[in-house]
Amino acid sequence: MKRIGVITSGGDAPGMNAALRGTVRAAISRGAEIIGFLHGYSGILAKETMSLDSMSVGGIITQGGTILRTARCKEFMEFAGRERAVGNLRELGVEGLVVIGGDGSLTGARAIHEEFGFPVLGVPGSIDNDISGTDFSIGFDTAVNTALEAIDRVRDTAYSHERIFVIEVMGRHNGFIALEVGLAGGAEAVIIPEVPFSLLDICDTMLAMRQKGKNSSIIIVAEGAARASDVKDFIHKHTGLESRYMVLGHMQRGGRPTAFDRVLALRLGAMAANRLLSGYSGEMVGVDGNKLVSHPLGYVLTTKRTVDPEKLLLAEVMSN
Ligand code: F6P
């Protein structure tokens, strides 16, 4: 392979730029040319390219977001869109593609690998950390730390006013961010979609805590489990305790990546380029412990990542 392409796709994640830097510099060091496409798969369809040399990825390791921009592309979900995209790639002499993104983006990569035999390598980039085949996806650590900083600040005002605060975090259909920040932020309750919950039980817990002399509480709710405003209203109605809510939203996706995410992203980006240029395809790179691994996209996308039961139990025990 002499020329490969790279995209960032789906929801952005802090560390995507570092992954791009890893991919570009590893490819160049192997003597390959690398082209970036803007706006994810949409940029392949529109032939929006950005030539990438070593200098073009200088200084981006510190930046959140993605210099390639990103998008969720509806057309690429259809066979006809993918056929046109692969045609464009071939016309531009692009022989393989590195896809940095979450499960939707990796699903697109798997499709062009299986339908057209087009060489692809996936890099897990998503704050949600819901991708199998890797212990961490790029952006999760930064998002957790960003959310945690906000939660710590809210804790101060919750304490002063003796209030209950319900804080909603991202994670789409999963509770990985919620559980992690719940543990790290010492939350009194964590509500996630993976575990059935009773708001009446949570109300009882809040009242029992008041009896014990604990006058403020933080409840973390994953966006996939419930709306923070509804939880707040329910608690207020059933306990009479003064409550507020906050939705952290997209601020969790922005900001400078942590050292952990930067190093993870560099390693995964470089590995993806190296494997693609060595003739591997239809895989996603990841980490298992501290070791780099690579798994077939078929396995990654059909295996559900589950929450760690030990962490769930710990959150339960610590909240008492
Ligand atoms: O997948 C990342 C994520 O931030 C989810 O946590 C969230 O549900 C979703 O993207 C939000 O998507 P959008 O930016 O399109 O609103």
XYZ file of C-alpha atoms in Angstrom, residues 2 4 20-35 51-57 270 273-274 277:
29
model
C 1.280 3.406 -0.961
C -4.138 5.364 2.768
C -4.717 11.243 14.027
C -1.163 12.296 14.853
C -0.265 8.688 15.696
C -1.801 7.398 12.469
C -0.249 10.042 10.215
C 3.270 9.904 11.598
C 3.358 6.101 11.700
C 2.165 5.916 8.082
C 4.699 8.493 6.912
C 7.509 6.684 8.716
C 6.580 3.602 6.666
C 6.895 5.621 3.436
C 3.140 5.799 2.794
C 1.113 8.832 1.772
C -1.914 9.672 3.910
C -5.005 11.684 3.028
C -3.434 16.280 2.609
C -1.649 15.301 5.756
C 2.087 15.526 6.281
C 4.054 15.297 9.470
C 3.844 19.075 10.077
C 0.065 19.192 9.621
C -0.443 17.164 12.791
C 0.038 4.268 15.130
C -1.655 2.532 10.435
C 1.029 -0.104 10.905
C 0.097 -1.057 5.860
